Coordinates of C-alpha atoms in Angstrom, one line a residue:
Chain A
M1 CA -0.2 0.0 -0.2
L2 CA 1.1 3.0 -1.3
S3 CA 1.2 5.3 1.9
V4 CA 0.1 8.9 1.8
R5 CA 0.0 12.2 3.9
I6 CA -2.8 13.9 4.6
G7 CA -3.2 17.4 5.8
F8 CA -6.1 19.0 7.1
S9 CA -7.3 22.2 9.0
P10 CA -10.2 21.7 12.4
L11 CA -13.0 23.4 10.4
N12 CA -15.9 21.4 9.6
D13 CA -15.4 21.4 5.3
A14 CA -12.6 18.9 6.0
A15 CA -15.6 16.6 6.3
L16 CA -14.7 14.7 3.3
V17 CA -11.5 14.3 3.6
V18 CA -11.8 13.4 7.2
L19 CA -14.7 10.9 6.9
A20 CA -13.0 9.3 4.1
E21 CA -9.9 7.8 6.8
V22 CA -13.1 7.0 9.2
L23 CA -15.3 5.4 6.7
G24 CA -12.2 3.3 5.2
C25 CA -12.7 4.8 1.9
Y26 CA -9.1 5.1 1.5
A27 CA -7.7 2.1 2.2
A28 CA -11.1 0.4 0.2
E29 CA -8.7 2.3 -3.1
G30 CA -5.6 1.0 -1.7
L31 CA -3.7 3.7 -0.5
D32 CA -2.3 3.9 3.9
V33 CA -3.2 7.2 4.1
S34 CA -2.6 9.0 7.5
L35 CA -4.1 12.5 8.4
S36 CA -2.4 15.5 10.0
R37 CA -4.1 18.4 11.3
E38 CA -2.4 20.9 11.4
A39 CA -2.3 24.5 12.6
N40 CA -2.5 27.0 9.9
W41 CA -2.8 27.1 6.3
S42 CA 1.0 28.7 5.9
N43 CA 2.2 25.3 7.1
I44 CA 0.6 23.3 5.1
R45 CA 1.3 25.0 2.1
D46 CA 4.8 24.9 3.1
K47 CA 4.5 20.9 4.0
L48 CA 2.7 20.1 0.7
S49 CA 5.7 22.5 -0.8
Y50 CA 8.3 20.6 0.8
G51 CA 7.1 16.9 0.0
L52 CA 6.0 16.6 4.0
L53 CA 2.1 16.2 2.9
D54 CA 1.5 14.7 -0.7
A55 CA -2.7 16.2 -0.2
A56 CA -4.1 18.2 1.9
H57 CA -7.5 19.9 2.7
V58 CA -6.8 23.7 1.0
L59 CA -9.2 27.2 0.7
A60 CA -10.0 26.9 -3.1
T61 CA -7.7 30.4 -4.1
L62 CA -4.3 28.5 -2.2
P63 CA -3.6 26.7 -5.4
L64 CA -4.0 29.7 -7.7
A65 CA -2.3 31.4 -5.7
R66 CA 0.4 29.2 -5.8
G67 CA -0.4 28.9 -10.0
L68 CA -0.1 32.8 -10.1
G69 CA 3.6 32.5 -8.1
L70 CA 2.4 34.5 -5.4
G71 CA 4.1 34.0 -1.8
P72 CA 7.0 31.4 -1.4
T73 CA 6.8 29.7 -4.5
I74 CA 8.1 26.0 -5.2
G75 CA 6.9 23.0 -7.1
Q76 CA 3.2 23.0 -8.2
I77 CA 0.0 22.1 -6.3
I78 CA -3.0 21.2 -8.6
A79 CA -6.8 20.6 -7.6
P80 CA -9.1 17.4 -8.6
M81 CA -12.1 18.4 -6.8
A82 CA -13.8 20.6 -4.6
L83 CA -14.6 19.7 -1.3
G84 CA -17.9 20.8 -1.2
A85 CA -19.7 24.4 -1.0
N86 CA -20.2 27.3 1.2
G87 CA -19.2 26.7 5.0
N88 CA -18.2 29.9 5.9
S89 CA -19.8 32.7 7.8
V90 CA -19.4 36.8 8.7
V91 CA -19.7 37.4 11.8
I92 CA -19.7 41.0 12.9
S93 CA -20.0 43.1 17.1
S94 CA -23.4 43.5 18.7
K95 CA -22.6 47.1 18.4
L96 CA -22.5 47.1 14.7
K97 CA -25.9 44.9 14.7
E98 CA -27.4 46.9 16.6
V99 CA -26.1 50.2 14.2
F100 CA -27.3 48.3 10.9
E101 CA -31.1 47.0 12.1
G102 CA -31.4 50.8 13.6
M103 CA -30.9 51.8 9.7
G104 CA -33.0 49.1 8.7
A105 CA -30.5 47.3 6.6
S106 CA -32.3 43.3 6.0
T107 CA -30.0 42.7 2.6
L108 CA -26.5 42.0 2.1
L109 CA -26.6 45.5 -0.2
E110 CA -28.3 47.2 2.5
S111 CA -25.5 46.4 5.3
A112 CA -23.0 46.6 3.4
R113 CA -24.2 50.7 2.5
A114 CA -25.2 50.6 6.0
L115 CA -21.6 50.3 6.8
R116 CA -20.2 52.7 5.0
L117 CA -22.2 55.3 6.4
V118 CA -20.5 53.9 9.9
I119 CA -17.4 54.4 7.8
Q120 CA -18.1 57.8 7.3
H121 CA -19.2 58.4 10.9
R122 CA -16.5 57.5 12.7
R123 CA -13.7 58.9 10.4
A124 CA -16.2 62.2 11.2
V125 CA -15.1 61.7 15.0
S126 CA -11.8 60.5 14.5
E127 CA -12.8 57.1 15.7
G128 CA -10.2 54.2 14.5
K129 CA -11.1 52.8 11.4
V130 CA -13.7 49.5 10.8
T131 CA -11.2 46.6 10.8
L132 CA -12.6 42.8 9.2
A133 CA -10.5 39.8 10.3
I134 CA -9.3 36.5 7.8
P135 CA -8.3 33.9 8.5
F136 CA -5.6 33.8 5.0
N137 CA -5.0 36.8 3.0
Y138 CA -5.0 34.9 0.2
S139 CA -8.5 33.4 0.8
P140 CA -12.2 32.9 -0.3
H141 CA -13.0 34.9 3.0
H142 CA -10.9 37.8 1.9
F143 CA -12.5 38.1 -1.8
V144 CA -16.1 37.6 -0.1
L145 CA -15.4 40.3 2.3
R146 CA -14.3 42.8 -0.1
H147 CA -16.8 42.2 -2.6
W148 CA -19.7 42.7 -0.5
L149 CA -17.7 45.4 1.3
A150 CA -17.6 47.2 -2.5
A151 CA -20.6 46.3 -3.7
G152 CA -22.1 48.9 -0.9
G153 CA -20.0 51.8 -2.2
V154 CA -17.1 51.0 1.0
D155 CA -13.1 51.4 -0.6
P156 CA -12.1 47.8 1.0
D157 CA -8.7 49.1 0.0
R158 CA -8.5 52.9 2.2
Q159 CA -11.7 52.6 4.2
V160 CA -10.9 49.4 5.9
Q161 CA -8.3 47.9 7.7
W162 CA -7.2 43.8 7.5
V163 CA -6.0 42.0 9.7
V164 CA -4.9 38.0 9.6
L165 CA -6.0 35.8 12.6
P166 CA -6.5 32.2 13.7
P167 CA -10.1 31.5 13.9
S168 CA -9.8 30.1 16.9
R169 CA -8.8 33.3 18.7
M170 CA -11.1 36.2 16.2
A171 CA -14.3 35.4 18.9
D172 CA -11.7 36.8 21.6
H173 CA -10.7 39.7 19.6
L174 CA -14.3 40.4 18.4
R175 CA -15.4 41.0 22.3
D176 CA -12.0 42.9 23.1
G177 CA -13.1 45.1 20.5
V178 CA -9.8 44.9 18.5
I179 CA -11.3 44.0 15.7
D180 CA -15.1 45.0 14.3
G181 CA -15.9 41.4 12.2
F182 CA -14.3 38.4 10.9
C183 CA -15.0 36.2 8.2
S184 CA -13.8 32.2 8.9
G185 CA -15.0 28.3 8.3
S186 CA -17.6 26.8 10.8
P187 CA -17.5 26.0 13.5
W188 CA -15.8 28.6 14.9
P189 CA -18.4 31.5 14.1
Q190 CA -21.0 29.4 15.0
M191 CA -19.0 29.4 18.8
A192 CA -18.7 33.3 19.0
E193 CA -22.4 33.3 18.5
L194 CA -22.9 30.9 21.9
N195 CA -20.5 32.9 23.5
G196 CA -21.9 36.2 22.9
D197 CA -18.9 37.3 21.6
G198 CA -21.1 38.6 18.4
V199 CA -23.6 38.0 16.0
V200 CA -23.7 35.9 12.7
L201 CA -24.5 38.7 10.2
F202 CA -24.5 36.4 6.5
S203 CA -23.2 32.8 5.4
D204 CA -21.4 31.4 2.4
P205 CA -25.4 31.0 1.1
A206 CA -26.4 34.8 1.2
F207 CA -23.1 36.0 -0.5
W208 CA -23.6 33.4 -3.1
T209 CA -25.8 30.4 -3.3
L210 CA -23.4 27.8 -4.2
K211 CA -20.1 29.7 -3.5
P212 CA -16.5 27.6 -4.1
E213 CA -14.7 26.9 -0.9
K214 CA -12.2 24.3 0.1
V215 CA -10.3 21.7 -2.7
L216 CA -8.7 19.2 -2.2
A217 CA -4.9 20.0 -3.0
L218 CA -2.1 17.5 -4.5
R219 CA 1.4 18.3 -4.4
G220 CA 2.4 18.3 -8.5
T221 CA 5.1 15.9 -8.5
W222 CA 3.6 13.7 -6.2
A223 CA 0.4 13.3 -9.1
D224 CA 3.1 12.7 -11.3
E225 CA 4.7 10.4 -9.8
H226 CA 1.7 8.4 -8.9
P227 CA -0.8 9.2 -11.7
E228 CA -3.1 6.1 -10.5
E229 CA -2.8 6.9 -7.0
A230 CA -3.7 10.7 -7.7
V231 CA -7.1 9.2 -8.8
A232 CA -8.2 6.6 -6.2
L233 CA -7.4 9.3 -3.7
T234 CA -9.5 11.0 -5.6
R235 CA -12.3 8.5 -5.9
A236 CA -11.8 8.1 -2.0
V237 CA -12.4 11.3 -0.8
L238 CA -16.0 11.5 -3.5
R239 CA -16.9 8.1 -1.8
A240 CA -16.7 9.6 1.7
G241 CA -18.9 12.9 0.1
Q242 CA -21.7 10.0 -0.9
W243 CA -22.1 9.1 2.7
A244 CA -21.9 12.5 3.8
A245 CA -24.7 14.0 1.4
D246 CA -27.6 11.3 2.8
P247 CA -29.0 13.6 5.8
A248 CA -29.8 9.6 7.7
N249 CA -25.8 10.4 8.5
A250 CA -25.9 13.9 9.5
N251 CA -25.3 13.2 13.1
A252 CA -23.4 10.4 12.8
M253 CA -20.9 12.5 10.9
A254 CA -21.1 15.8 13.4
E255 CA -20.3 13.5 16.7
V256 CA -17.4 12.4 14.0
L257 CA -16.1 16.1 13.5
S258 CA -16.2 17.1 17.1
Q259 CA -13.9 14.9 18.4
K260 CA -10.4 16.8 19.5
I261 CA -8.4 14.7 16.8
Y262 CA -10.8 16.4 14.1
V263 CA -12.0 19.9 14.2
G264 CA -11.9 19.8 17.9
A265 CA -14.9 21.9 18.6
P266 CA -18.4 21.2 21.3
L267 CA -20.8 19.7 19.3
E268 CA -23.6 21.7 19.7
A269 CA -21.5 24.0 17.4
V270 CA -20.7 21.8 15.3
Q271 CA -24.4 21.1 14.8
K272 CA -25.3 24.6 14.8
A273 CA -23.5 25.2 11.6
L274 CA -24.2 22.2 9.4
A275 CA -28.1 22.9 10.4
P276 CA -30.2 24.3 8.3
G277 CA -29.7 28.4 8.8
G278 CA -26.5 27.3 9.4
A279 CA -23.2 28.3 7.4
G280 CA -25.1 26.2 4.5
L281 CA -22.1 23.5 3.7
I282 CA -23.0 21.5 1.1
L283 CA -20.7 17.8 0.4
D284 CA -22.7 16.4 -2.3
P285 CA -20.3 15.0 -4.6
Q286 CA -22.9 14.7 -7.9
T287 CA -23.5 18.7 -7.7
T288 CA -20.6 20.3 -5.4
T289 CA -17.5 18.6 -5.9
F290 CA -16.3 19.6 -9.5
P291 CA -13.8 21.7 -9.5
W292 CA -14.9 24.0 -12.5
I293 CA -12.6 26.1 -14.2
S294 CA -15.2 29.0 -14.1
H295 CA -14.4 28.5 -10.0
A296 CA -10.8 29.0 -10.9
K297 CA -11.5 32.1 -13.0
W298 CA -13.8 33.7 -10.9
F299 CA -11.1 33.2 -8.0
I300 CA -8.4 34.2 -10.1
G301 CA -10.3 37.6 -11.1
Q302 CA -10.5 38.0 -7.4
F303 CA -6.7 38.3 -7.4
V304 CA -7.0 40.4 -10.3
R305 CA -9.4 43.1 -9.2
W306 CA -7.6 44.0 -5.5
G307 CA -4.5 44.2 -7.2
L308 CA -2.6 40.8 -5.7
T309 CA -1.3 39.8 -9.3
E310 CA -0.6 41.5 -12.0
G311 CA -3.0 41.5 -15.0
D312 CA -0.8 39.6 -17.6
H313 CA -0.7 36.2 -16.7
D314 CA -2.0 33.5 -19.3
F315 CA -5.1 32.7 -16.7
D316 CA -7.2 30.5 -18.6
A317 CA -3.6 28.5 -19.0
I318 CA -2.8 29.1 -15.5
A319 CA -6.7 27.7 -14.2
R320 CA -6.5 24.6 -16.2
R321 CA -2.9 23.8 -15.1
V322 CA -3.7 24.2 -11.1
Y323 CA -7.8 22.9 -11.4
R324 CA -8.1 19.4 -12.8
P325 CA -11.8 18.6 -13.9
D326 CA -10.1 15.6 -15.8
L327 CA -8.8 14.0 -12.4
W328 CA -12.8 14.2 -11.2
R329 CA -14.0 12.4 -14.0
Q330 CA -11.5 9.8 -14.3
A331 CA -12.5 8.8 -10.6
A332 CA -16.3 9.7 -10.6
E333 CA -17.7 7.5 -13.6
P334 CA -16.9 4.4 -11.8
L335 CA -18.4 5.9 -8.5
G336 CA -21.9 6.1 -10.8
L337 CA -21.9 10.1 -11.1
S338 CA -22.6 11.9 -14.0
L339 CA -19.5 13.8 -15.5
P340 CA -20.1 17.5 -16.8
L341 CA -19.5 18.3 -20.3
D342 CA -18.3 21.2 -20.2
D343 CA -15.6 22.2 -17.8
E344 CA -16.9 25.5 -17.1
K345 CA -20.2 27.0 -16.2
D346 CA -21.6 30.5 -15.7
E347 CA -21.6 31.7 -12.0
G348 CA -24.9 33.6 -10.8
G349 CA -28.0 34.4 -12.7
A350 CA -29.2 30.7 -12.1
A351 CA -32.7 31.5 -8.9
E352 CA -34.0 28.3 -9.8
A353 CA -32.9 25.0 -10.1
W354 CA -31.8 24.0 -13.8
T355 CA -30.2 21.6 -15.3
L356 CA -26.5 20.4 -16.2
P357 CA -25.8 19.0 -19.9
A358 CA -23.9 15.7 -17.9
E359 CA -23.4 12.3 -19.5
P360 CA -25.2 9.6 -19.0
N361 CA -27.4 11.7 -18.0
D362 CA -27.8 15.3 -17.3
I363 CA -27.8 17.2 -13.6
L364 CA -30.1 18.7 -11.5
M365 CA -28.2 21.3 -10.1
P366 CA -29.4 23.9 -7.1
P367 CA -30.0 27.3 -7.8
N368 CA -26.6 29.5 -8.8
T369 CA -27.0 33.1 -7.2
L370 CA -24.8 36.2 -6.3
F371 CA -26.0 38.5 -3.8
D372 CA -25.8 41.5 -6.3
G373 CA -27.5 40.1 -8.9
G374 CA -23.7 39.6 -10.6
V375 CA -23.1 36.3 -13.6
F376 CA -19.6 35.6 -14.0
R377 CA -20.4 34.6 -17.3
V378 CA -17.9 32.1 -19.1
S379 CA -16.9 33.1 -23.3
R380 CA -17.1 30.3 -25.0
A381 CA -15.2 29.6 -28.1
Chain B
M1 CA 20.9 42.7 14.8
N2 CA 17.5 40.9 16.4
V3 CA 15.8 37.8 16.3
L4 CA 12.3 37.4 17.7
I5 CA 11.5 33.7 18.6
I6 CA 7.2 32.9 18.7
D7 CA 6.6 29.5 20.4
P8 CA 4.0 28.9 23.1
D9 CA 6.3 27.0 24.5
D10 CA 8.8 28.7 27.3
A11 CA 11.3 25.6 27.0
R12 CA 11.5 25.3 23.4
A13 CA 12.0 28.5 22.9
A14 CA 15.2 29.0 25.7
L15 CA 16.5 26.2 24.5
V16 CA 16.6 27.9 20.8
A17 CA 17.5 31.2 22.5
E18 CA 20.8 29.1 24.2
G19 CA 21.4 27.7 20.9
L20 CA 21.8 30.6 18.9
R21 CA 24.0 32.3 21.6
L22 CA 26.4 29.9 20.8
D23 CA 26.7 30.0 17.4
E24 CA 29.7 32.8 16.6
S25 CA 28.0 34.3 13.6
L26 CA 25.0 35.6 16.2
T27 CA 27.2 37.5 18.6
G28 CA 25.7 40.4 19.6
A29 CA 22.5 39.7 18.4
Q30 CA 19.1 40.4 20.9
I31 CA 17.0 37.3 21.1
H32 CA 13.3 37.9 22.3
H33 CA 10.8 35.4 23.0
W34 CA 6.7 35.9 22.9
P35 CA 4.8 32.8 23.2
R36 CA 2.3 34.4 20.9
F37 CA 2.1 37.1 18.1
E38 CA 1.2 40.8 18.8
L39 CA 1.4 43.2 15.4
A40 CA 1.3 46.2 17.7
R41 CA 4.6 44.9 19.5
L42 CA 6.5 44.1 16.7
S43 CA 8.2 47.3 15.8
D44 CA 9.5 47.8 20.1
I45 CA 11.7 44.3 18.8
N46 CA 12.2 45.7 15.0
P47 CA 13.0 42.1 14.3
D48 CA 15.6 41.5 11.4
M49 CA 14.8 37.6 11.6
V50 CA 10.8 36.0 12.8
I51 CA 11.3 32.1 14.2
I52 CA 7.8 30.1 14.3
A53 CA 6.7 27.3 16.1
C54 CA 4.7 25.7 13.0
E55 CA 2.0 24.3 15.3
S56 CA 1.6 28.2 16.4
P57 CA -2.0 29.5 15.1
D58 CA -0.4 32.6 14.3
R59 CA 1.8 31.7 11.7
D60 CA -0.9 32.8 8.7
T61 CA -0.7 36.1 10.7
L62 CA 3.1 36.5 10.6
D63 CA 2.7 35.3 6.7
A64 CA 0.3 37.8 5.9
L65 CA 2.7 40.9 6.9
Q66 CA 5.1 40.3 3.4
I67 CA 1.5 41.5 1.7
A68 CA 0.0 44.1 4.0
H69 CA 3.2 46.3 4.0
E70 CA 1.6 49.1 5.8
Q71 CA 0.4 47.8 9.1
A72 CA 4.0 46.2 9.8
P73 CA 7.0 48.4 10.7
R74 CA 9.0 45.8 8.1
P75 CA 8.5 43.9 5.4
V76 CA 8.8 40.2 6.3
A77 CA 9.3 37.7 4.3
M78 CA 9.9 33.7 4.6
F79 CA 12.6 32.3 4.2
V80 CA 12.6 30.1 0.9
D81 CA 16.0 29.6 -0.3
R82 CA 15.3 26.9 -3.4
S83 CA 19.1 26.3 -3.2
D84 CA 19.2 25.3 0.0
A85 CA 15.3 23.4 -0.3
N86 CA 16.2 20.7 2.6
T87 CA 17.2 22.8 5.5
T88 CA 14.5 24.1 4.8
A89 CA 12.5 20.9 4.7
Q90 CA 14.3 19.8 7.5
A91 CA 13.6 22.6 9.5
L92 CA 9.5 22.4 8.7
E93 CA 10.1 18.9 9.5
A94 CA 11.2 19.8 13.2
G95 CA 8.1 21.9 13.3
V96 CA 10.3 25.6 12.5
A97 CA 9.8 28.1 10.6
A98 CA 11.4 31.3 9.9
Y99 CA 10.7 35.0 8.0
V100 CA 13.6 37.5 7.8
V101 CA 13.1 40.9 6.9
D102 CA 13.8 40.9 3.0
G103 CA 17.3 41.0 1.4
Y104 CA 19.1 39.9 4.6
S105 CA 22.0 37.0 4.1
P106 CA 20.3 33.8 2.7
N107 CA 23.6 31.7 4.5
R108 CA 23.1 33.5 7.8
V109 CA 19.6 32.5 8.0
A110 CA 19.8 28.8 6.8
S111 CA 22.4 28.3 9.6
I112 CA 19.7 30.3 12.5
L113 CA 17.5 27.7 11.1
A114 CA 19.3 24.6 10.9
V115 CA 20.2 25.8 15.1
A116 CA 16.0 26.0 15.6
A117 CA 15.3 23.0 13.9
H118 CA 18.5 21.0 15.6
R119 CA 17.0 22.5 19.0
F120 CA 13.5 22.1 18.5
N121 CA 14.0 17.9 17.9
L122 CA 16.7 18.1 20.8
M123 CA 13.6 18.8 22.4
Q124 CA 11.3 16.0 21.2
T125 CA 13.9 14.0 21.6
L126 CA 14.1 15.0 26.0
R127 CA 10.5 15.0 25.7
H128 CA 10.3 11.6 24.4
D129 CA 12.8 10.3 26.7
L130 CA 11.0 11.7 30.3
T131 CA 7.8 10.4 28.8
K132 CA 9.3 6.7 28.3
A133 CA 11.0 7.7 32.2
K134 CA 8.2 7.8 33.6
A135 CA 6.0 5.3 32.0
D136 CA 8.7 2.9 33.3
L137 CA 8.5 4.4 37.0
A138 CA 4.6 3.5 36.6
A139 CA 5.7 0.2 35.4
R140 CA 7.7 -0.8 38.4
K141 CA 5.4 0.0 40.1
T142 CA 2.6 -1.6 39.2
I143 CA 4.6 -4.9 39.5
D144 CA 5.2 -4.1 43.2
R145 CA 1.9 -4.0 43.9
A146 CA 0.7 -7.6 41.4
K147 CA 3.9 -9.0 43.4
G148 CA 2.6 -8.4 46.8
V149 CA -0.7 -9.9 45.6
L150 CA 1.2 -12.9 44.7
M151 CA 2.7 -12.9 47.8
T152 CA 0.1 -13.0 50.1
S153 CA -2.5 -14.8 48.1
R154 CA -0.2 -17.7 47.5
G155 CA 2.0 -17.6 50.0
I156 CA 5.3 -17.5 48.2
S157 CA 8.3 -15.4 48.1
E158 CA 9.1 -12.0 46.4
E159 CA 11.7 -13.4 43.7
E160 CA 9.4 -16.3 43.1
A161 CA 6.2 -14.3 43.0
Y162 CA 8.5 -12.1 40.0
R163 CA 9.3 -15.3 38.3
L164 CA 5.9 -16.6 37.7
M165 CA 4.8 -12.6 36.1
R166 CA 8.0 -13.1 34.1
K167 CA 7.3 -16.3 33.1
H168 CA 3.7 -15.4 32.4
A169 CA 4.6 -13.0 30.6
M170 CA 7.1 -14.9 28.3
D171 CA 4.2 -17.7 27.5
S172 CA 2.0 -14.9 26.5
G173 CA 4.3 -12.6 24.8
R174 CA 3.1 -9.8 26.6
P175 CA 5.0 -7.3 28.9
I176 CA 5.7 -7.7 32.2
A177 CA 3.6 -4.8 33.2
A178 CA 0.4 -6.2 31.3
I179 CA 0.5 -9.4 33.2
A180 CA 1.0 -6.7 36.6
E181 CA -2.0 -4.8 35.6
D182 CA -4.2 -8.0 34.3
I183 CA -3.4 -9.2 38.1
L184 CA -4.4 -5.8 39.6
S185 CA -7.8 -5.7 38.2
I186 CA -8.5 -9.2 38.7
S187 CA -7.4 -9.0 42.2
D188 CA -9.9 -5.5 42.4
L189 CA -12.7 -7.9 40.8
L190 CA -12.0 -11.0 43.9
K191 CA -12.1 -8.5 46.7
K192 CA -14.8 -8.4 48.8
R193 CA -16.1 -5.5 50.1
D194 CA -16.6 -3.9 53.4
D195 CA -19.8 -3.8 53.0

């Protein structure tokens, strides 16, 4: 058996990587997997680079940052599948929440506009900048918050102070007034709310009903040297997805995740995040694990929009080198999943369930809309 | 030059600091230790290099400073010298990473990183030895108590009791401490309750 080292961060959206171990899916695919719980994303990134990890649960943006040459760069990281959709929440201080309510802001757009007024007011009375925390610079969290702020007329570069903090400490900083809000993966926002340190303002689905968030990452050279195992590993995680998608397994899943060696948070917080109205995490392998090139391009577009990279890369080539739908198809076919005909789709603009052309059967997809009504349309040749 | 060590483990940080003080290339260096990273205090120290335990949740905060220049007094970047990937990999494996101000001599960084990695490994070995010593001591106590049980219940000498346990251990292919534990738990079961 090939031994494979897989890293993960203590978050609910590591579910499929963790469950594949608990359910014996790795062993069933002939892989001897050892999981390693990591304290931060930098460590996962570097361990993947230096061959101390072969695979990992990572932010969907992390392999793309590497592909764009951002951060310490050594080697390639590829993404053969997504690990579900959604799972993050934005938490703000109770004080800010009261202000928003006082202004009658109930939608995301209204709350962003309300925040603009708060920022103007604070500047007028010489109070400090509004400070928001994210867990990592090159993260979907960062892009979600910036997109939301910009939609309300806030300049995220000049009018907001950004800090990177570990999710486990964000609640404390919010309570102490160091930050005004944060975005992080569950169950930490729910934990903050249960402890009375802040209030969830919105979760991923309210921003984008089917938001890409985490992917399975493989060290490029490892995947090159072990092409069959790379597919087998992807298949093992997809199998875990088939189990996790069954609502009958929801309680068992929450109990596994809350264990100390995995997420290590109180069961109540884990369940609150997974419940309807929580962080909206969807783990269905058929509709949420395909590594869409259009997701990669949306993220790359955000890197460019916020000045994190120059605009002179071949974005199509980078997206296709990093996100690997071909590997997903090889892994998924024997499991009886349907294979999308295309690697890209429109992101946003689908308020109702819709049909995605696929083989052997078309796939019934959930609604796919962004809060501001925006549509990210792929150009087809 | 200023070196900042961020490690929640005081003993390990002290060991690393001692290692750096012994390093000739670092004579006169100021070495500081924080259990956790505090952005607001960074300018007090103005470090040329930050050594951080990989398991510190604060590593991402430090990592972000290379992008968010305006928040940090000086730009910090992780040291990744591809020509010396080996040292970096060994350091990561030992559980330590280093961040340096841009333009700082890579050779010097590699040697400091090697010292830190060595000290991290040393600490791990010490911890392992200590755990083993504690376990050995506990096992000896268990064996002594089991010996006592055998001596009273079967009216045999200490030497005979020990020989009996050792034979059983060899026959069953299990450690003698495990046999002793079995004897103690069974004897607890057999004990008459006083009430």
